[in-house]
Each structure stands twice: as C-alpha cells, then as structure tokens.
Short mmCIF file of C-alpha atoms in Angstrom, two decimals:
data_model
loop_
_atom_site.label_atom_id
_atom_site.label_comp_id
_atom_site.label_asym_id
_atom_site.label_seq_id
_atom_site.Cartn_x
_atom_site.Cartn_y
_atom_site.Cartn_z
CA UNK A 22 -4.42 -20.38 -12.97
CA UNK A 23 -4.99 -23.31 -15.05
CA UNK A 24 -7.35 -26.09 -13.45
CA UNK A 25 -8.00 -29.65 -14.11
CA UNK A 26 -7.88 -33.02 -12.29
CA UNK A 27 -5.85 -33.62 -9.00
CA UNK A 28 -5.34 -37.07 -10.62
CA UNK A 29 -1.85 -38.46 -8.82
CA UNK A 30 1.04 -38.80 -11.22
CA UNK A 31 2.50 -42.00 -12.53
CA UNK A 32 6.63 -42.60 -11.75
CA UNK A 33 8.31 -41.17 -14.27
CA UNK A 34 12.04 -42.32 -14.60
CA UNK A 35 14.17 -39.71 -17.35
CA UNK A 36 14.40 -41.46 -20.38
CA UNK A 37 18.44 -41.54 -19.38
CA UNK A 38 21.17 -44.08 -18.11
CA UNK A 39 20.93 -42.59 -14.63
CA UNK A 40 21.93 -44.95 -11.96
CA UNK A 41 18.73 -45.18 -9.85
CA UNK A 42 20.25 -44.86 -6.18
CA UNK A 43 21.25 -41.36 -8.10
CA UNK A 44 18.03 -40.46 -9.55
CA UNK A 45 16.65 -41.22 -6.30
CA UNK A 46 19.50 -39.03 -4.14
CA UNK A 47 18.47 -36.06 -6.70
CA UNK A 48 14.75 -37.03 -5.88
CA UNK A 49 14.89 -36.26 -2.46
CA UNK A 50 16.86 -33.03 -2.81
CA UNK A 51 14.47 -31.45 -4.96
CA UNK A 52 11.39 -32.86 -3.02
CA UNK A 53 13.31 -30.46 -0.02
CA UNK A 54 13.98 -27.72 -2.38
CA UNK A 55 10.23 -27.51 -3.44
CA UNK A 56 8.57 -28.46 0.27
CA UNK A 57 10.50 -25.37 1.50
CA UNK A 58 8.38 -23.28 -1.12
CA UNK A 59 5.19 -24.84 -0.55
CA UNK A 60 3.03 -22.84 1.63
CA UNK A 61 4.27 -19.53 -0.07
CA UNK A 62 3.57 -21.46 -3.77
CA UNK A 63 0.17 -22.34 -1.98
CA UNK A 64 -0.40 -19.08 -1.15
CA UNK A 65 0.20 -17.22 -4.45
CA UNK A 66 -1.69 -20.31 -6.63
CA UNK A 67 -4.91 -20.34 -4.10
CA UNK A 68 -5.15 -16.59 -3.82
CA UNK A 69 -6.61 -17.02 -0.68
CA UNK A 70 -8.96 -19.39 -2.10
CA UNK A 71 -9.50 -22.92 0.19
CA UNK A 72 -10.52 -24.89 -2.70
CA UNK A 73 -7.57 -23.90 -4.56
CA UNK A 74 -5.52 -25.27 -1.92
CA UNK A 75 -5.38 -28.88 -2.36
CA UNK A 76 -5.15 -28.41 -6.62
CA UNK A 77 -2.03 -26.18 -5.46
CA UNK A 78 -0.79 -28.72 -3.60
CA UNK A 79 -1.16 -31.57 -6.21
CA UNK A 80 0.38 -29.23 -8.85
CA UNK A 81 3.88 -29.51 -6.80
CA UNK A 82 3.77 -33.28 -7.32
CA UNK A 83 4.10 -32.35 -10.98
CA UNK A 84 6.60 -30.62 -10.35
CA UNK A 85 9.34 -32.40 -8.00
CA UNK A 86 8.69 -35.17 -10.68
CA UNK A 87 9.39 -33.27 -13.61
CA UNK A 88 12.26 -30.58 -12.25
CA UNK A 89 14.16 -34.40 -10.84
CA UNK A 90 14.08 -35.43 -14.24
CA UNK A 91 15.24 -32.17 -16.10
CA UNK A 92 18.24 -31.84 -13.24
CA UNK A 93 18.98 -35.66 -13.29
CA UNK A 94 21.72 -34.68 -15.60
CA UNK A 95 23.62 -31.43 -14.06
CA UNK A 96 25.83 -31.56 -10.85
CA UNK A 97 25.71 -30.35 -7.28
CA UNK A 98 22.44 -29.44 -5.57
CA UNK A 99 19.36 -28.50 -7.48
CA UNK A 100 18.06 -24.86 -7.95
CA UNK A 101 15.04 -22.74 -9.04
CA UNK A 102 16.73 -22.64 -12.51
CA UNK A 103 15.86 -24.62 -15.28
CA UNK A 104 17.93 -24.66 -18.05
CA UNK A 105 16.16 -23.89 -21.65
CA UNK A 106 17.78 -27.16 -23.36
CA UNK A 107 16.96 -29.93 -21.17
CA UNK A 108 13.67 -28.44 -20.50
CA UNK A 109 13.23 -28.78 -24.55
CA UNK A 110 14.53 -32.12 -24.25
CA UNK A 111 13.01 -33.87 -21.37
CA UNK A 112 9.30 -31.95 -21.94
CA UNK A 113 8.31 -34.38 -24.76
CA UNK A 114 9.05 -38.01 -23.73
CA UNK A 115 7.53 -36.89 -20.20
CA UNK A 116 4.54 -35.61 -21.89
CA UNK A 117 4.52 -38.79 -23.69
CA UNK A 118 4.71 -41.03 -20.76
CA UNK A 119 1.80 -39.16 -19.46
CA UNK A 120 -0.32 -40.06 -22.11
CA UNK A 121 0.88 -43.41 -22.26
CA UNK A 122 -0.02 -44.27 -18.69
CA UNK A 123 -3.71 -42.08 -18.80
CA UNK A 124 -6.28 -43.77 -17.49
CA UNK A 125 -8.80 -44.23 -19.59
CA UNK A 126 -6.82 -43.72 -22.55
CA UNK A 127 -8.94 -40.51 -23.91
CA UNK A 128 -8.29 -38.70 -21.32
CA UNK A 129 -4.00 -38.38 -22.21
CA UNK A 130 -4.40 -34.88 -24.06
CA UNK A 131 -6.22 -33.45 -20.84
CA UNK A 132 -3.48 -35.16 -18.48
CA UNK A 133 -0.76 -33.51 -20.77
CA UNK A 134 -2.57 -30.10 -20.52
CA UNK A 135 -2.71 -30.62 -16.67
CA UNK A 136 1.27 -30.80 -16.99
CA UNK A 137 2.04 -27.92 -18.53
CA UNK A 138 -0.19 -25.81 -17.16
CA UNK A 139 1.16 -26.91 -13.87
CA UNK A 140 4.69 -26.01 -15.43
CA UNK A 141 3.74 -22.74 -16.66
CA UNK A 142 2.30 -22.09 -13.21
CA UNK A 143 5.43 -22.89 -11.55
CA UNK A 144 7.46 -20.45 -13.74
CA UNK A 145 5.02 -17.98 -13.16
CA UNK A 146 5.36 -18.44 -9.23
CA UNK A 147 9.05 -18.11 -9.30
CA UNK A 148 9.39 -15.29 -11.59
CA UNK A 149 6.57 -13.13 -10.06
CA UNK A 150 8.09 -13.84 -6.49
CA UNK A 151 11.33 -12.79 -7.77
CA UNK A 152 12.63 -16.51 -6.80
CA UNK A 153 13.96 -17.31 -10.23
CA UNK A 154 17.85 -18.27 -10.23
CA UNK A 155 18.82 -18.27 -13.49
CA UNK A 156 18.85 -15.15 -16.03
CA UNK A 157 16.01 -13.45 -17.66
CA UNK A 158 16.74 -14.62 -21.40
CA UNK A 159 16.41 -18.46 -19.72
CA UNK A 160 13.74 -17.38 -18.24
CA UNK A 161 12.15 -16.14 -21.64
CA UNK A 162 13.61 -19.69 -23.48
CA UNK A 163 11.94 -21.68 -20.79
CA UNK A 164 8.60 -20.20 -21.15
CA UNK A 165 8.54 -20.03 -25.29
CA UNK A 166 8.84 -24.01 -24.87
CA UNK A 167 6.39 -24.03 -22.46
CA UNK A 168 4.34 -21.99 -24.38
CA UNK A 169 4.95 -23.94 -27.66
CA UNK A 170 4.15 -27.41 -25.98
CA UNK A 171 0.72 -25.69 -24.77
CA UNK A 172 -0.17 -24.58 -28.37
CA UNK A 173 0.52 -28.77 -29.38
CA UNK A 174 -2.12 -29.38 -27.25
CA UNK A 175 -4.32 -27.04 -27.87
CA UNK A 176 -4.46 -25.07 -24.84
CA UNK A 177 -4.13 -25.69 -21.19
CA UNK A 178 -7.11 -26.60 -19.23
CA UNK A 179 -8.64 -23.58 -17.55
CA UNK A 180 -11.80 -24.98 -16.12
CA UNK A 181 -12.95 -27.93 -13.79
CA UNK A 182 -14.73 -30.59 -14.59
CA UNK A 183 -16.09 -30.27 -11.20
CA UNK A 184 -17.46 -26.43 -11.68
CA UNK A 185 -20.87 -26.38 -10.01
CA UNK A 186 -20.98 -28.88 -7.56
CA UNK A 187 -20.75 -28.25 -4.46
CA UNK A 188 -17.29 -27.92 -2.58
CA UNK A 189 -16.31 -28.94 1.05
CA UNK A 190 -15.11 -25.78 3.51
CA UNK A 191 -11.31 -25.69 4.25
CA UNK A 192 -12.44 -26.93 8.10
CA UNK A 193 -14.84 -29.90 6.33
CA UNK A 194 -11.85 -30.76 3.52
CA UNK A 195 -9.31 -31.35 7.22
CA UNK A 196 -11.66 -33.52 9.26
CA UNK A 197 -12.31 -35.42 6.16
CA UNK A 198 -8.76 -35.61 5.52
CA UNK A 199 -8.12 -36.37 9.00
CA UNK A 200 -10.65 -38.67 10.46
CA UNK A 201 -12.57 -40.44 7.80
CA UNK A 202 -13.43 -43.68 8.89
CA UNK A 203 -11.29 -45.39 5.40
CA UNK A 204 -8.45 -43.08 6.79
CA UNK A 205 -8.27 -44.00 10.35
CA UNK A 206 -8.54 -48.07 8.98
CA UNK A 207 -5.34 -47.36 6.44
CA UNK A 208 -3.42 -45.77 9.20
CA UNK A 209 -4.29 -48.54 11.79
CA UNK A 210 -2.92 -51.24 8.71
CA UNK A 211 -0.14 -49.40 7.99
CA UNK A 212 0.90 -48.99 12.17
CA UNK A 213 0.57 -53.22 11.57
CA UNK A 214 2.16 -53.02 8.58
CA UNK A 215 5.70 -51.13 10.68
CA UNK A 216 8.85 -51.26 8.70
CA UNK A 217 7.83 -54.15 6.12
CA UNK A 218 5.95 -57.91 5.73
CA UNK A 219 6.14 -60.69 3.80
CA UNK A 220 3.79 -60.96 0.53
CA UNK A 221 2.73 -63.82 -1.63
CA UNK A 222 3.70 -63.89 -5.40
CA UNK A 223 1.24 -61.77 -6.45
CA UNK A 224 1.63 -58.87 -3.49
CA UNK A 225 -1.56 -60.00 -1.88
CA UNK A 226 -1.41 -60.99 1.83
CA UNK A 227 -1.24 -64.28 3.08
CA UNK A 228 -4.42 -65.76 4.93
CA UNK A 229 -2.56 -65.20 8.16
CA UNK A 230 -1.70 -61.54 7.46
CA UNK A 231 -5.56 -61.22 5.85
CA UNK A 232 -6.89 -62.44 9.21
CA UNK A 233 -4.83 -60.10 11.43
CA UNK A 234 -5.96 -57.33 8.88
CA UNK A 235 -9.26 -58.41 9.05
CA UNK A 236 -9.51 -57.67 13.37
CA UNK A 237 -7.55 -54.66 12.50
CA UNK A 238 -10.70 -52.97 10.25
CA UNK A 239 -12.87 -55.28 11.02
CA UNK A 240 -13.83 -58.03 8.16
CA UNK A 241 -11.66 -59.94 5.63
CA UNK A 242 -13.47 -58.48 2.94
CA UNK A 243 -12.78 -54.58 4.07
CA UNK A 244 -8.57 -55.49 4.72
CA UNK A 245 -8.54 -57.24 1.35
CA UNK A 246 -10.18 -54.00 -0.28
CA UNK A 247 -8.22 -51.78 1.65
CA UNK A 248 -5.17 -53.37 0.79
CA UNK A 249 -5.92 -53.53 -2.87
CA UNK A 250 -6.55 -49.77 -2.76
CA UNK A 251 -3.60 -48.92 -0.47
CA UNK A 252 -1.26 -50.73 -2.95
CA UNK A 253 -3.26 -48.45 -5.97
CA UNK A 254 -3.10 -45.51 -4.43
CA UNK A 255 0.65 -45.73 -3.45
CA UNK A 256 0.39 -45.94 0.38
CA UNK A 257 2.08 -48.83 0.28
CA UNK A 258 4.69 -50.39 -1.85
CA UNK A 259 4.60 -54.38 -3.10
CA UNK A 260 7.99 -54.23 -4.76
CA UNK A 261 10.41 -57.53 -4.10
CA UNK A 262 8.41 -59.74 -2.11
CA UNK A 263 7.77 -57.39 0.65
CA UNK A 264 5.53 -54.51 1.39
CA UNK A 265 6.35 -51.43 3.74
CA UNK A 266 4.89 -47.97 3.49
CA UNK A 267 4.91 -46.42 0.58
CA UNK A 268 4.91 -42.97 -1.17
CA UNK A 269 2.46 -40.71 0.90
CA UNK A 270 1.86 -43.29 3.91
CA UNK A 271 3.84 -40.47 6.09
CA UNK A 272 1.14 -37.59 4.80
CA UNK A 273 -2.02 -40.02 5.19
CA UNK A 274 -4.04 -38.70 7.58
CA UNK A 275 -2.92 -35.18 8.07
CA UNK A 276 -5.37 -32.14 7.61
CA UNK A 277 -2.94 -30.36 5.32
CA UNK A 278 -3.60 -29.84 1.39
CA UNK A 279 -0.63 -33.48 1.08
CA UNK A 280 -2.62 -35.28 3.58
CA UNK A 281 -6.07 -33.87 1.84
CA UNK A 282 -5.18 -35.45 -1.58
CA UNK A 283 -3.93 -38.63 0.15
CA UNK A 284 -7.40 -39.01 1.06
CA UNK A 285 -8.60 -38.33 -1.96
CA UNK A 286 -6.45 -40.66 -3.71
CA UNK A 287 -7.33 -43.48 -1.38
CA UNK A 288 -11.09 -42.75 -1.17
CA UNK A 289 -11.08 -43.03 -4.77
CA UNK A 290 -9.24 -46.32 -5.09
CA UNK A 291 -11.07 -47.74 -2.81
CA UNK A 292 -14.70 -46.75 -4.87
CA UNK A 293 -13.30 -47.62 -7.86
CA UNK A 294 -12.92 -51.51 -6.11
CA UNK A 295 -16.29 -51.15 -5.19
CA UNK A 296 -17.54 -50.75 -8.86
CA UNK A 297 -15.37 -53.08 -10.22
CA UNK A 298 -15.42 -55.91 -8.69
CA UNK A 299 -16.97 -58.65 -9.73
CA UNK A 300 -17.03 -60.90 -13.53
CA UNK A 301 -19.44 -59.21 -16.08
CA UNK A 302 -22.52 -61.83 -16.66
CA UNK A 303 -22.50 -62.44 -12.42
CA UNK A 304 -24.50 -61.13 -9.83
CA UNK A 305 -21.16 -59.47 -8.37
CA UNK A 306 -20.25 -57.93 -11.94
CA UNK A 307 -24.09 -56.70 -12.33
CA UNK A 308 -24.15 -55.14 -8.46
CA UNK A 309 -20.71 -53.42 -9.25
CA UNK A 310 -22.11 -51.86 -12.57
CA UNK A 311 -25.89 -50.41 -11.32
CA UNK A 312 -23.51 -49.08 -8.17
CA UNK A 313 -21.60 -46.93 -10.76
CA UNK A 314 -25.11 -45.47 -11.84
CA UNK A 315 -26.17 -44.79 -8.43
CA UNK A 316 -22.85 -43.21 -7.54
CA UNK A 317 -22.44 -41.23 -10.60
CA UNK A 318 -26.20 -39.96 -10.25
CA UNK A 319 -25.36 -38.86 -6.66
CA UNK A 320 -21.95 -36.93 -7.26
CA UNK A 321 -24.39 -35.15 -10.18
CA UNK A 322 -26.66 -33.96 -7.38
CA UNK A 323 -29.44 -36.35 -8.35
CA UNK A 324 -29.61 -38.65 -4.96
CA UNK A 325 -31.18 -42.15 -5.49
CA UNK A 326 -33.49 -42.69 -2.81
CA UNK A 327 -32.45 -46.16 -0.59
CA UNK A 328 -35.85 -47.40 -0.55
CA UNK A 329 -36.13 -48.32 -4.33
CA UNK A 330 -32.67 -49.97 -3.88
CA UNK A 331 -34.49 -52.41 -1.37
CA UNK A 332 -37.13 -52.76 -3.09
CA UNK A 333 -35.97 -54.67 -5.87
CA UNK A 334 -37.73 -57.55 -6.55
CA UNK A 335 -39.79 -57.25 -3.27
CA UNK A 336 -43.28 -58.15 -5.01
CA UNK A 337 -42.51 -61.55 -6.60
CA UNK A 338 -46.11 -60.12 -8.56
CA UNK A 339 -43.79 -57.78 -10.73
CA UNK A 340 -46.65 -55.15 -9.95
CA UNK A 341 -44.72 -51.50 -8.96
CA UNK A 342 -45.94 -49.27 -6.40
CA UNK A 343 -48.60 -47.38 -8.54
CA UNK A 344 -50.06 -51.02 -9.17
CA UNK A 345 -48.74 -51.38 -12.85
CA UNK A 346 -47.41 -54.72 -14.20
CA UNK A 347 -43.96 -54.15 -15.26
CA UNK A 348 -43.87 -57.72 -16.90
CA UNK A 349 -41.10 -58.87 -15.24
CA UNK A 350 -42.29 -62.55 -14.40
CA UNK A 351 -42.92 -62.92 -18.21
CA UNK A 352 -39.62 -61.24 -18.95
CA UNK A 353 -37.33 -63.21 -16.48
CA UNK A 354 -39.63 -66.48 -15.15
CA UNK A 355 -40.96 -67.21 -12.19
CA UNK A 356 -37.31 -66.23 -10.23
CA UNK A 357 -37.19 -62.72 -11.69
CA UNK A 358 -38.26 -61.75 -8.23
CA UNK A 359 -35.45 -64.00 -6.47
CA UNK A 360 -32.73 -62.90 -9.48
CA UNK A 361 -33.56 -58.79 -8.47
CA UNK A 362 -33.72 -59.01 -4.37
CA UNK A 363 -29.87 -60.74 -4.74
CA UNK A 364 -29.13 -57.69 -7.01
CA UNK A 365 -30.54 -55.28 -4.32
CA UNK A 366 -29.28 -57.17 -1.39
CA UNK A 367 -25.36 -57.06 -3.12
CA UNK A 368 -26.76 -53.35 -3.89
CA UNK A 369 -27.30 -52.52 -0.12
CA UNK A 370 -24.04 -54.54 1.35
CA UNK A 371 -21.98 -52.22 -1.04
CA UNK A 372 -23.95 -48.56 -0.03
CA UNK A 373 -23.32 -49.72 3.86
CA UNK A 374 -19.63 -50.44 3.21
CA UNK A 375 -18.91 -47.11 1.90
CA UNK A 376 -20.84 -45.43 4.15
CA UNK A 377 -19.34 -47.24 7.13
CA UNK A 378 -15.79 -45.76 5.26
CA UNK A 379 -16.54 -42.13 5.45
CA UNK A 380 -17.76 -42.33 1.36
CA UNK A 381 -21.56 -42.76 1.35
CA UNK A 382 -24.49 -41.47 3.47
CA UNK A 383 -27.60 -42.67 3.82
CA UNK A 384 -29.25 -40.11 6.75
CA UNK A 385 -31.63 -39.05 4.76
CA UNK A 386 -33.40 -42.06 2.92
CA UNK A 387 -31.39 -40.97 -0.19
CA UNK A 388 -27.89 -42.53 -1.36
CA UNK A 389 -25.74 -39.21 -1.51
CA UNK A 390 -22.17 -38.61 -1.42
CA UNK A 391 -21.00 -36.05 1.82
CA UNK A 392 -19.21 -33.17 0.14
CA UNK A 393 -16.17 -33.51 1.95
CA UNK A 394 -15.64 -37.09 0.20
CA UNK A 395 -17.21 -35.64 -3.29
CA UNK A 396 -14.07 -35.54 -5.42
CA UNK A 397 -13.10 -38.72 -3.92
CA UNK A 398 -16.21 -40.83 -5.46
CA UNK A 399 -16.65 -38.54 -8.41
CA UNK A 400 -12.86 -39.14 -9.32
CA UNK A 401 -13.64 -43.11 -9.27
CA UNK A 402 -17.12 -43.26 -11.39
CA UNK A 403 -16.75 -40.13 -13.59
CA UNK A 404 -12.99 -39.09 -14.59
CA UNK A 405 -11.22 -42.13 -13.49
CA UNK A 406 -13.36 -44.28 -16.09
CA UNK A 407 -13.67 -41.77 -18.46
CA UNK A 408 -17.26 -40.90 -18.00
CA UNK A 409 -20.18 -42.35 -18.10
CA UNK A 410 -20.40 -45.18 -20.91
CA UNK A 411 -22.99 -44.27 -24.34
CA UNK A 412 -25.65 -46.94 -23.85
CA UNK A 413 -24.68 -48.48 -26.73
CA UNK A 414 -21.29 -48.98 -25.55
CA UNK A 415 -21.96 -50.69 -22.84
CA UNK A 416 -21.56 -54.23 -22.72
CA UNK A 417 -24.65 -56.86 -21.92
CA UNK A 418 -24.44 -58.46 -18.88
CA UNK A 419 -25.29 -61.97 -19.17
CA UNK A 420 -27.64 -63.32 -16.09
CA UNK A 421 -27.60 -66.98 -17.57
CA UNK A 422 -24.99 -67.86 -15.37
CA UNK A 423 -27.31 -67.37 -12.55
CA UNK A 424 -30.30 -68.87 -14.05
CA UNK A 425 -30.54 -70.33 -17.34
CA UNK A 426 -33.86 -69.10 -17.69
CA UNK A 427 -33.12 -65.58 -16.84
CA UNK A 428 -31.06 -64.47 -20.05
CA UNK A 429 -30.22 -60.86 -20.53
CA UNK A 430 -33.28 -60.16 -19.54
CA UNK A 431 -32.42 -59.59 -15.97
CA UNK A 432 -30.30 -56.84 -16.22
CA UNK A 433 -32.40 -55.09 -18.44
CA UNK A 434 -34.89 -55.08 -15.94
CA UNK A 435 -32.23 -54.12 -12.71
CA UNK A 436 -30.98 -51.37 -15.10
CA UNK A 437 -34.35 -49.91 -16.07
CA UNK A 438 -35.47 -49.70 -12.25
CA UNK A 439 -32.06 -47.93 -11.27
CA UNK A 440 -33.22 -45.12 -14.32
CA UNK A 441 -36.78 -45.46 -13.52
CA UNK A 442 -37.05 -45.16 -9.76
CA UNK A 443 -40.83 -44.85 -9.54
CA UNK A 444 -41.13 -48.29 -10.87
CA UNK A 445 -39.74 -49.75 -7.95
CA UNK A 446 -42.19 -52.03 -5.49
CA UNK A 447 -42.54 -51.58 -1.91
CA UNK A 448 -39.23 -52.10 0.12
CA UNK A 449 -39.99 -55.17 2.67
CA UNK A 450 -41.12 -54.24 5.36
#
C-alpha cells in the first residue's frame, strides 16, 4: 500500500452552493458509514502490521473528507459507490486545495500523492472485500481517473520518509497515546474547557481563563502553549467568539489508531511552538532555532549530549574542554560568555518542558526523543518545515539587539558549538 505522511487534512468544503447545515448532515452520515468499516479497512491496509495501523487509520480521514464532498450532490443516504463523473469532477479542485493549503509549500505534490494513493487504497479495500455497491464498469471508470490523476503526479508515494528509524510497539504507540504527560494536560483543559468559553478577539484566553489554565497544567506559559497547539491541532475550535471542543477532542486520549494520531497531531503542534517561538535577531528567536538542530539531530538518531547544552558559555576564558581558544571573547567582547549561558539557559528551560510533556528525555545525559513520541517531534522539525534549511538559506540572526557589541557574531558562535559538540567548555558545576 502506498505510504507517506500521517499529516492531518485541512477542511475541505466542495467547491459547490451546498448549504452548510447540509454539507455538514451528509458529513456525519458518511463519517458513520466509514467508522463502521474501520477495523476491517484497518485490518486489510495493516496486514497485520502495528505500524501500519495508525497510517490506516489516518488514510480514512482522507477519505470521509473526500467521499462527503463527491456525495454532497446526490440524495438519500451515502453508499460504498462512487459515481465515475463526480469523482472526475470533484478529484481536481480537491487536489488543488491540497496543494494550496501544504505546509511548507514544496511539499503540495507529495500531499496530493498521499490523496490518491489513499483513494486508490480505498477502492482497492472495497472491491477486494467484495463491499463495492455500484457496478463493475463504475468500478473500472473510477479507478482509470484515479489512475490518470496518479500518472499527473508522477506516481503515488510508496515509501516513508521515516524508513529506518526506529518505530514504537503497538503496546508503546497506546500508552503513549494514552498517558503522555501533554495528553493527560489537554484532556484536563478540555474537562475545564466543558461545553464552551468566552475568547478575546483574537481566540486567545483572557488573563482570568490563562490563570485557571495555568493551575490546571501547571504554569501560564505551558496553558498558553497548550492552547495555541490545541487550537492548531483541531482539539479545539475558536470559531465566533467562543471555544468548545473541537474535531478529535472526543478521540484524544484513547489508545486506538484515532486517539494515536490525535497524539501525534498535538505532540507535534506543540514542538513546532517550541521552535518557533520567539523574533529572529532575539535571544528567544536564536534558542527556538539551535532547538530545531538539536531536535532534528535526535529524531536522526544522532543524540546531543545535555552537558554541552549547559555548557555554553561556562568559561567566560572562551578556552573549550581540550584547552583550545575558540576566540570567542575576540569574536563577541567581553559578554560573549554572558550572551551564550542565556542561549543555553533558554536552551535547557525548553529540553525540560518537553520532557516534562512526554516529548523529550534526558535519562541518559543525551537529548533524545522516546520512540513512542518519534513521529510526533520528527513531524514538527523535519516534514512540517520542509526539512532542514541549506545553510545558505538560512537567515542571520542578529544578536545586536541584545548587545550592540555582539553583532552576528553570536550566533555564529551558538551555532558552531551545537555542530561542533567537542568544543563545548565544562558544564558548571
């Protein structure tokens, strides 16, 4: 079967006058005609394989979306048929509004490969199964499109971008799903949440609401990330002023392959804050960026050990642990060593945040990512940005804004000891 990213789709409304309490009324009667099929589509897609099981389960999101759409415009309830026409019709400007809402922007052709492999799979399921409602010349017209689409696009996707890292056991992948710490937090905020609250203008919460969040989790600045990745991920929905659970709340924290990707979604929202956040050119923007290295070295198997990240600027003599002079006091001036311990100290506040979530672990002296939350934090610093930046794409970060005398020069000199790990100093004691 075709594999690619459990990325979660946009909302796709048909390109169509539909009224929208209809559109949703034909929503919900194909999300019951699919959910009936699930464990046996499960089943025949995962071939008895447990890592399959959550990429199976993803693929049906694709599909409730995209079978709504091409019924929207027939009557009475929906069935395993899909007529040849509106298939032809509807395929394009939903491929389309895949690519237009990829994230990053290269990455549309693989999205749109992800959908129709997903479609062919479906057809496959329900004509092998002998499920298939409508005759076998529709059935032949439905896949020629299918296949026609694929041959646009080059191909479907028939490896992972994941393929040789290490995967998470079907019982690690449920307790993960189940009882992360980031899990057990969004539940507890969206028990608080209950049927619906108030939001400011911009679908943030109020101070009061932050500060009832904030004993909930247990600090202002975990509810406001939470929140913020909640909202992203789609566990809660900011529409009109108010917010009340949202698509997938009800599946969020289950151990099934739904409540699995939930995770998964959220855990990646949630990473992606944490190497975001901040203004490039600031000590927050600069912390944010040499996390994304870290993180993306670890979901590569190549741990960074904890120890250089404390021991950033720990010898204000710029001398590293074999004794050399890196030349950092001439570089930066006399603060270089003040400018690099508030890099490693925002460094350190960030690793012990995500591993207090279930994301990060430190047991072992090295910054790794547990397997169970692997596609979680490689989603957020490797596919959901694209990959990692060309060097000389990246953009300078400009440390003047801390210290005039610093200049560019500081990150240079942050970013070379995150490649260069044996030129860090001594962590403090």
């Amino acid at each position: 079967m075709p594999k690619s990213r459990t990325r979660k789709p946009k909302n796709t409304r048909p390109r169509t006058a539909t009224p929208l309490g209809e559109y949703e009324r034909r929503r919900r009667s194909v999300d019951l005609m699919v959910d009936r099929l699930t464990p046996d589509y499960i089943a025949w897609a995962s071939q008895g394989e447990d890592d399959l099981s959550a990429f199976a389960t993803g693929q049906l999101l694709v599909v409730k979306m995209f079978v709504t759409i091409v019924s929207s415009l027939g009557k009475g309830a929906p069935t395993l048929r899909l007529d040849p026409d509106q298939v032809a019709g509807f395929l394009p400007p939903f491929l389309d509004d895949v690519a237009a809402s990829a994230d990053p922007e290269d990455a549309a052709v693989d999205d749109q490969r992800y959908v129709v492999g997903t479609l062919v799979d479906w057809l496959s399921f329900l004509e092998e199964t002998g499920r298939w409602e409508g005759t076998a010349d529709e059935l032949e017209a439905v896949a020629e499109v299918l296949d026609t689409e694929a041959e646009k696009l080059g191909g479907i996707v028939d490896a992972s971008p994941r393929d040789g890292l290490p995967e998470a056991t079907e019982e690690e992948a449920a307790e993960f799903a189940a009882s992360a710490p980031f899990v057990q937090h969004a539940r507890a905020l969206l028990g608080w949440l209950g049927a619906g609250r108030e939001t400011t203008p911009d679908a943030t919460l109020s101070e009061d609401s932050l500060a009832t969040a904030a004993e909930i989790v247990g600090s202002p600045d975990r509810a406001r990330r939470l929140w913020e990745a909640m909202v992203n991920a789609e566990l809660v929905d900011v529409t009109g002023g108010s917010a009340r659970p949202g698509e997938g709340a009800a599946d969020l924290g289950n151990s099934d392959g739904l409540g699995q990707l939930e995770a998964q979604f959220l855990g990646t929202e949630i990473v992606v804050a944490a190497c975001t956040d901040g203004t490039p050119g600031t000590l927050e923007g600069e912390t944010a960026a040499v996390l994304t290295t870290i993180l993306t070295a670890a979901v590569h198997q190549e741990p960074f050990p904890l120890d250089d990240v404390v021991s950033l600027g720990a010898d204000p003599s710029g001398l590293n642990v074999h004794g050399d002079d890196l030349g950092v006091e001439e570089e930066l001036g006399p603060d270089a060593s003040q400018q690099l311990k508030g890099l490693a100290e925002g460094l350190l506040t960030e690793i012990r945040e995500l591993e207090a979530l279930g994301l990060l672990t430190t047991a072992d002296g090295m910054v790794s990512v547990p397997v169970a939350a692997l596609d979680a934090v490689y989603d957020a610093v490797v596919d959901y940005e694209g990959g990692e930046a060309d060097d000389e794409d990246e953009q300078p970060l400009d440390y003047a804004a801390l210290d005039e005398d610093g200049g560019e020069a500081a990150d240079d000199a942050a970013l070379e000891l995150a490649d260069h790990p044996e030129d860090a100093g001594e962590p403090e004691a």
